């Protein structure tokens, strides 16, 4: 039985860069993307799934290359009007992006699962690889700071990651069921590699690993597990990773980021500036992805590295 399936765990912007690279070097049916849903939230009465949408837009070539989230060629009439009406305008929803949230909210209300909706949206947008939520059940990342517990998007967007993070919680994770196609794929014996993409370990990867059964399914899938460090040269490429590590009392290093995956890794790809001992085989390579060529090159690197571990 050929082991050809690559299962990629990813959050939004950072992980999506490697996912795009993988999608350009693998046949569509050999890539399955497991998306974090801990960032999801209800806003203006809409169900919003930022990491699923970022991954979908990136794979569809519709992503906003400046922000990394939302769509390119957007218009903002809805937001302008929400502001004029005194509505909540801290979370910016472009007019085209808004249509997806409205349609998803309607379908969820009609009893469709997030997986069914995501699969249909991907089909309609011409996305080849499968993008699946880690679970169809509700999981929400929450942040405890000195003003108490706050929802993830309130922390990340409304408060621009200013609050000091004392603790993270993934509410609902303990009762969340592993998305069945993800479980089936990991149990199929056809997995070539599990890739942990360079998303924030705390807020994008740990919620995925917190779904009961996910860690065991990965450990028992019969394939190497390789992560790409989100830290380059002692700092995060973007987002609150480094700040969170400092606030959680961790060194801002690749080794500390890998420590969050405690024992799951067979291999770890770190940027030349970051190599240190982490108890898995190290592969030193440039991990900064600025261009499409960088994304493809890193994808080829991690695939070859994973293959070398079997
Ligand atoms: N991130 C921001 O920093 N500001 C925003 O206004 C914003 C809007 C937004 C709309 C749709 C969407 O899918 C993502 C959006 N994001 C925004 C990113 C979002 O906060 C994600 O959670 C991050 O990308 C982290 O994964």
mmCIF file of C-alpha atoms in Angstrom, residues 72-301:
data_model
loop_
_atom_site.group_PDB
_atom_site.id
_atom_site.type_symbol
_atom_site.label_atom_id
_atom_site.label_comp_id
_atom_site.label_asym_id
_atom_site.label_seq_id
_atom_site.Cartn_x
_atom_site.Cartn_y
_atom_site.Cartn_z
ATOM 1 C CA UNK A 72 -7.702 40.260 -2.123
ATOM 2 C CA UNK A 73 -9.584 42.781 -4.284
ATOM 3 C CA UNK A 74 -11.957 43.446 -1.442
ATOM 4 C CA UNK A 75 -14.459 46.273 -1.034
ATOM 5 C CA UNK A 76 -15.472 47.574 2.383
ATOM 6 C CA UNK A 77 -18.966 49.015 2.008
ATOM 7 C CA UNK A 78 -20.336 46.739 4.709
ATOM 8 C CA UNK A 79 -17.699 47.806 7.238
ATOM 9 C CA UNK A 80 -18.142 51.504 6.400
ATOM 10 C CA UNK A 81 -21.859 51.158 7.019
ATOM 11 C CA UNK A 82 -21.448 49.117 10.205
ATOM 12 C CA UNK A 83 -19.226 51.921 11.526
ATOM 13 C CA UNK A 84 -21.774 54.564 10.508
ATOM 14 C CA UNK A 85 -24.443 52.555 12.332
ATOM 15 C CA UNK A 86 -22.336 52.343 15.474
ATOM 16 C CA UNK A 87 -21.829 48.592 15.082
ATOM 17 C CA UNK A 88 -18.715 46.640 16.080
ATOM 18 C CA UNK A 89 -16.075 47.448 13.476
ATOM 19 C CA UNK A 90 -12.890 46.187 15.183
ATOM 20 C CA UNK A 91 -12.946 42.905 13.238
ATOM 21 C CA UNK A 92 -12.717 43.834 9.589
ATOM 22 C CA UNK A 93 -14.985 41.908 7.228
ATOM 23 C CA UNK A 94 -14.646 42.654 3.531
ATOM 24 C CA UNK A 95 -17.785 42.473 1.389
ATOM 25 C CA UNK A 96 -16.703 39.307 -0.442
ATOM 26 C CA UNK A 97 -15.448 37.649 2.749
ATOM 27 C CA UNK A 98 -18.736 38.575 4.409
ATOM 28 C CA UNK A 99 -20.704 36.487 1.912
ATOM 29 C CA UNK A 100 -18.855 33.375 3.085
ATOM 30 C CA UNK A 101 -19.665 34.070 6.734
ATOM 31 C CA UNK A 102 -23.335 34.722 5.935
ATOM 32 C CA UNK A 103 -23.658 31.535 3.869
ATOM 33 C CA UNK A 104 -21.754 29.415 6.416
ATOM 34 C CA UNK A 105 -23.897 30.743 9.266
ATOM 35 C CA UNK A 106 -27.062 29.884 7.348
ATOM 36 C CA UNK A 107 -25.851 26.341 6.563
ATOM 37 C CA UNK A 108 -24.694 25.685 10.131
ATOM 38 C CA UNK A 109 -28.116 26.828 11.285
ATOM 39 C CA UNK A 110 -29.664 24.365 8.842
ATOM 40 C CA UNK A 111 -27.706 21.522 10.476
ATOM 41 C CA UNK A 112 -24.791 21.121 8.067
ATOM 42 C CA UNK A 113 -21.418 20.351 9.665
ATOM 43 C CA UNK A 114 -18.466 22.699 9.380
ATOM 44 C CA UNK A 115 -16.700 19.951 7.396
ATOM 45 C CA UNK A 116 -19.532 19.683 4.869
ATOM 46 C CA UNK A 117 -19.657 23.440 4.411
ATOM 47 C CA UNK A 118 -15.871 23.749 4.111
ATOM 48 C CA UNK A 119 -15.724 20.950 1.536
ATOM 49 C CA UNK A 120 -18.424 22.635 -0.566
ATOM 50 C CA UNK A 121 -16.755 26.054 -0.358
ATOM 51 C CA UNK A 122 -13.404 24.520 -1.343
ATOM 52 C CA UNK A 123 -15.046 22.766 -4.293
ATOM 53 C CA UNK A 124 -16.690 25.985 -5.457
ATOM 54 C CA UNK A 125 -13.440 27.957 -5.101
ATOM 55 C CA UNK A 126 -11.457 25.314 -6.968
ATOM 56 C CA UNK A 127 -9.342 24.223 -4.005
ATOM 57 C CA UNK A 128 -7.884 20.776 -4.714
ATOM 58 C CA UNK A 129 -6.495 19.523 -1.382
ATOM 59 C CA UNK A 130 -8.920 18.640 1.412
ATOM 60 C CA UNK A 131 -9.207 21.284 4.142
ATOM 61 C CA UNK A 132 -10.852 19.839 7.237
ATOM 62 C CA UNK A 133 -11.565 21.345 10.654
ATOM 63 C CA UNK A 134 -9.894 19.462 13.499
ATOM 64 C CA UNK A 135 -13.401 18.825 14.819
ATOM 65 C CA UNK A 136 -16.968 19.688 13.861
ATOM 66 C CA UNK A 137 -17.629 20.408 17.500
ATOM 67 C CA UNK A 138 -17.113 23.798 19.086
ATOM 68 C CA UNK A 139 -13.631 24.497 20.447
ATOM 69 C CA UNK A 140 -12.724 28.040 21.489
ATOM 70 C CA UNK A 141 -9.314 29.335 22.491
ATOM 71 C CA UNK A 142 -9.501 31.687 25.456
ATOM 72 C CA UNK A 143 -6.757 33.790 26.978
ATOM 73 C CA UNK A 144 -6.388 34.611 30.688
ATOM 74 C CA UNK A 145 -4.728 37.945 31.350
ATOM 75 C CA UNK A 146 -4.717 40.181 34.387
ATOM 76 C CA UNK A 147 -8.211 41.370 33.422
ATOM 77 C CA UNK A 148 -9.512 37.779 33.437
ATOM 78 C CA UNK A 149 -10.492 35.430 30.610
ATOM 79 C CA UNK A 150 -11.014 36.906 27.127
ATOM 80 C CA UNK A 151 -12.007 35.355 23.825
ATOM 81 C CA UNK A 152 -9.224 34.785 21.346
ATOM 82 C CA UNK A 153 -10.230 37.325 18.686
ATOM 83 C CA UNK A 154 -10.841 39.943 21.339
ATOM 84 C CA UNK A 155 -7.258 39.371 22.511
ATOM 85 C CA UNK A 156 -5.713 38.995 19.067
ATOM 86 C CA UNK A 157 -7.566 41.670 17.073
ATOM 87 C CA UNK A 158 -9.554 44.015 19.289
ATOM 88 C CA UNK A 159 -6.805 44.316 21.859
ATOM 89 C CA UNK A 160 -3.982 43.759 19.332
ATOM 90 C CA UNK A 161 -2.306 41.123 21.559
ATOM 91 C CA UNK A 162 -1.560 43.758 24.205
ATOM 92 C CA UNK A 163 -2.856 41.799 27.253
ATOM 93 C CA UNK A 164 -0.193 39.784 29.080
ATOM 94 C CA UNK A 165 -0.968 36.092 28.543
ATOM 95 C CA UNK A 166 -0.972 34.143 31.798
ATOM 96 C CA UNK A 167 -2.837 31.055 30.619
ATOM 97 C CA UNK A 168 -4.539 29.635 27.536
ATOM 98 C CA UNK A 169 -7.564 27.366 27.485
ATOM 99 C CA UNK A 170 -9.254 25.500 24.653
ATOM 100 C CA UNK A 171 -12.800 25.405 25.897
ATOM 101 C CA UNK A 172 -14.823 22.520 24.467
ATOM 102 C CA UNK A 173 -11.741 20.567 23.374
ATOM 103 C CA UNK A 174 -12.235 17.821 25.982
ATOM 104 C CA UNK A 175 -15.668 17.019 24.539
ATOM 105 C CA UNK A 176 -14.801 17.603 20.877
ATOM 106 C CA UNK A 177 -14.925 14.624 18.537
ATOM 107 C CA UNK A 178 -11.969 14.162 16.189
ATOM 108 C CA UNK A 179 -13.151 15.006 12.673
ATOM 109 C CA UNK A 180 -13.972 11.556 11.249
ATOM 110 C CA UNK A 181 -12.166 11.909 7.901
ATOM 111 C CA UNK A 182 -9.045 13.122 9.704
ATOM 112 C CA UNK A 183 -9.208 10.091 12.001
ATOM 113 C CA UNK A 184 -9.765 7.783 9.012
ATOM 114 C CA UNK A 185 -6.855 9.305 7.091
ATOM 115 C CA UNK A 186 -4.477 9.006 10.037
ATOM 116 C CA UNK A 187 -5.605 5.417 10.574
ATOM 117 C CA UNK A 188 -5.439 4.452 6.901
ATOM 118 C CA UNK A 189 -1.839 3.243 6.883
ATOM 119 C CA UNK A 190 -1.354 5.485 3.824
ATOM 120 C CA UNK A 191 0.243 8.454 5.566
ATOM 121 C CA UNK A 192 3.648 9.507 4.211
ATOM 122 C CA UNK A 193 4.210 12.238 6.783
ATOM 123 C CA UNK A 194 2.454 14.453 9.301
ATOM 124 C CA UNK A 195 3.586 18.067 8.959
ATOM 125 C CA UNK A 196 3.168 20.545 11.802
ATOM 126 C CA UNK A 197 3.261 23.850 9.912
ATOM 127 C CA UNK A 198 4.975 26.987 11.264
ATOM 128 C CA UNK A 199 1.912 28.389 13.002
ATOM 129 C CA UNK A 200 1.908 29.634 16.557
ATOM 130 C CA UNK A 201 2.329 26.467 18.667
ATOM 131 C CA UNK A 202 0.166 27.747 21.517
ATOM 132 C CA UNK A 203 -2.854 29.149 19.695
ATOM 133 C CA UNK A 204 -2.828 27.297 16.389
ATOM 134 C CA UNK A 205 -1.312 23.848 16.877
ATOM 135 C CA UNK A 206 -2.019 22.980 20.499
ATOM 136 C CA UNK A 207 -5.817 23.345 20.046
ATOM 137 C CA UNK A 208 -5.570 20.743 17.258
ATOM 138 C CA UNK A 209 -3.554 18.400 19.489
ATOM 139 C CA UNK A 210 -6.017 19.007 22.322
ATOM 140 C CA UNK A 211 -8.830 17.226 20.460
ATOM 141 C CA UNK A 212 -9.097 13.827 22.185
ATOM 142 C CA UNK A 213 -7.563 11.101 20.058
ATOM 143 C CA UNK A 214 -5.666 13.466 17.756
ATOM 144 C CA UNK A 215 -2.263 13.003 19.388
ATOM 145 C CA UNK A 216 -2.678 9.206 19.548
ATOM 146 C CA UNK A 217 -3.873 9.063 15.926
ATOM 147 C CA UNK A 218 -0.765 10.996 14.874
ATOM 148 C CA UNK A 219 1.567 8.867 16.997
ATOM 149 C CA UNK A 220 0.070 5.645 15.590
ATOM 150 C CA UNK A 221 -0.239 6.696 11.939
ATOM 151 C CA UNK A 222 2.983 4.896 10.980
ATOM 152 C CA UNK A 223 4.609 7.970 9.468
ATOM 153 C CA UNK A 224 7.178 10.504 10.631
ATOM 154 C CA UNK A 225 5.963 13.682 12.306
ATOM 155 C CA UNK A 226 7.916 16.768 11.266
ATOM 156 C CA UNK A 227 7.431 20.304 12.531
ATOM 157 C CA UNK A 228 8.800 23.539 11.130
ATOM 158 C CA UNK A 229 9.851 26.013 13.772
ATOM 159 C CA UNK A 230 7.836 29.243 13.817
ATOM 160 C CA UNK A 231 10.829 30.999 15.386
ATOM 161 C CA UNK A 232 13.541 32.388 13.135
ATOM 162 C CA UNK A 233 16.616 33.964 14.621
ATOM 163 C CA UNK A 234 15.150 34.129 18.100
ATOM 164 C CA UNK A 235 11.963 35.883 17.086
ATOM 165 C CA UNK A 236 8.604 35.010 15.536
ATOM 166 C CA UNK A 237 8.109 35.842 11.906
ATOM 167 C CA UNK A 238 4.833 37.589 12.721
ATOM 168 C CA UNK A 239 2.100 37.544 15.333
ATOM 169 C CA UNK A 240 2.296 37.148 19.106
ATOM 170 C CA UNK A 241 4.328 33.918 19.317
ATOM 171 C CA UNK A 242 7.476 35.480 20.785
ATOM 172 C CA UNK A 243 5.530 37.771 23.130
ATOM 173 C CA UNK A 244 3.467 34.798 24.338
ATOM 174 C CA UNK A 245 6.593 32.719 24.944
ATOM 175 C CA UNK A 246 8.111 35.478 27.053
ATOM 176 C CA UNK A 247 4.871 35.975 28.985
ATOM 177 C CA UNK A 248 4.556 32.240 29.574
ATOM 178 C CA UNK A 249 8.106 32.222 30.897
ATOM 179 C CA UNK A 250 9.633 30.364 27.958
ATOM 180 C CA UNK A 251 12.777 31.276 26.052
ATOM 181 C CA UNK A 252 11.987 32.568 22.570
ATOM 182 C CA UNK A 253 13.672 29.688 20.809
ATOM 183 C CA UNK A 254 12.912 26.895 18.385
ATOM 184 C CA UNK A 255 13.666 24.385 21.129
ATOM 185 C CA UNK A 256 11.042 25.944 23.417
ATOM 186 C CA UNK A 257 8.494 25.964 20.581
ATOM 187 C CA UNK A 258 9.207 22.282 19.911
ATOM 188 C CA UNK A 259 8.756 21.590 23.605
ATOM 189 C CA UNK A 260 5.052 22.287 23.176
ATOM 190 C CA UNK A 261 4.805 19.140 21.018
ATOM 191 C CA UNK A 262 6.436 17.112 23.775
ATOM 192 C CA UNK A 263 7.658 13.894 22.274
ATOM 193 C CA UNK A 264 5.469 13.911 19.175
ATOM 194 C CA UNK A 265 8.208 14.962 16.792
ATOM 195 C CA UNK A 266 10.493 12.716 14.770
ATOM 196 C CA UNK A 267 12.013 15.692 13.021
ATOM 197 C CA UNK A 268 12.235 19.419 13.399
ATOM 198 C CA UNK A 269 13.165 21.925 10.708
ATOM 199 C CA UNK A 270 14.828 24.980 12.102
ATOM 200 C CA UNK A 271 16.341 28.028 10.495
ATOM 201 C CA UNK A 272 20.116 28.073 10.446
ATOM 202 C CA UNK A 273 20.068 30.702 13.157
ATOM 203 C CA UNK A 274 18.122 28.553 15.579
ATOM 204 C CA UNK A 275 19.539 25.077 15.868
ATOM 205 C CA UNK A 276 19.545 23.728 19.425
ATOM 206 C CA UNK A 277 18.918 20.343 21.091
ATOM 207 C CA UNK A 278 15.262 19.277 21.049
ATOM 208 C CA UNK A 279 15.290 15.487 21.204
ATOM 209 C CA UNK A 280 14.197 14.962 17.611
ATOM 210 C CA UNK A 281 16.315 14.869 14.509
ATOM 211 C CA UNK A 282 17.163 18.390 13.452
ATOM 212 C CA UNK A 283 17.249 19.641 9.905
ATOM 213 C CA UNK A 284 18.674 23.090 9.433
ATOM 214 C CA UNK A 285 17.278 24.987 6.458
ATOM 215 C CA UNK A 286 16.012 28.467 5.606
ATOM 216 C CA UNK A 287 12.464 28.597 6.950
ATOM 217 C CA UNK A 288 11.534 32.212 6.162
ATOM 218 C CA UNK A 289 8.910 32.122 3.374
ATOM 219 C CA UNK A 290 8.702 35.440 1.592
ATOM 220 C CA UNK A 291 8.144 34.332 -1.978
ATOM 221 C CA UNK A 292 6.202 31.520 -3.607
ATOM 222 C CA UNK A 293 9.532 29.906 -4.478
ATOM 223 C CA UNK A 294 10.443 29.961 -0.768
ATOM 224 C CA UNK A 295 7.169 28.195 0.037
ATOM 225 C CA UNK A 296 7.785 25.487 -2.535
ATOM 226 C CA UNK A 297 11.435 25.083 -1.548
ATOM 227 C CA UNK A 298 10.575 24.624 2.129
ATOM 228 C CA UNK A 299 7.833 22.171 1.166
ATOM 229 C CA UNK A 300 10.325 20.086 -0.800
ATOM 230 C CA UNK A 301 12.803 20.304 2.071
#
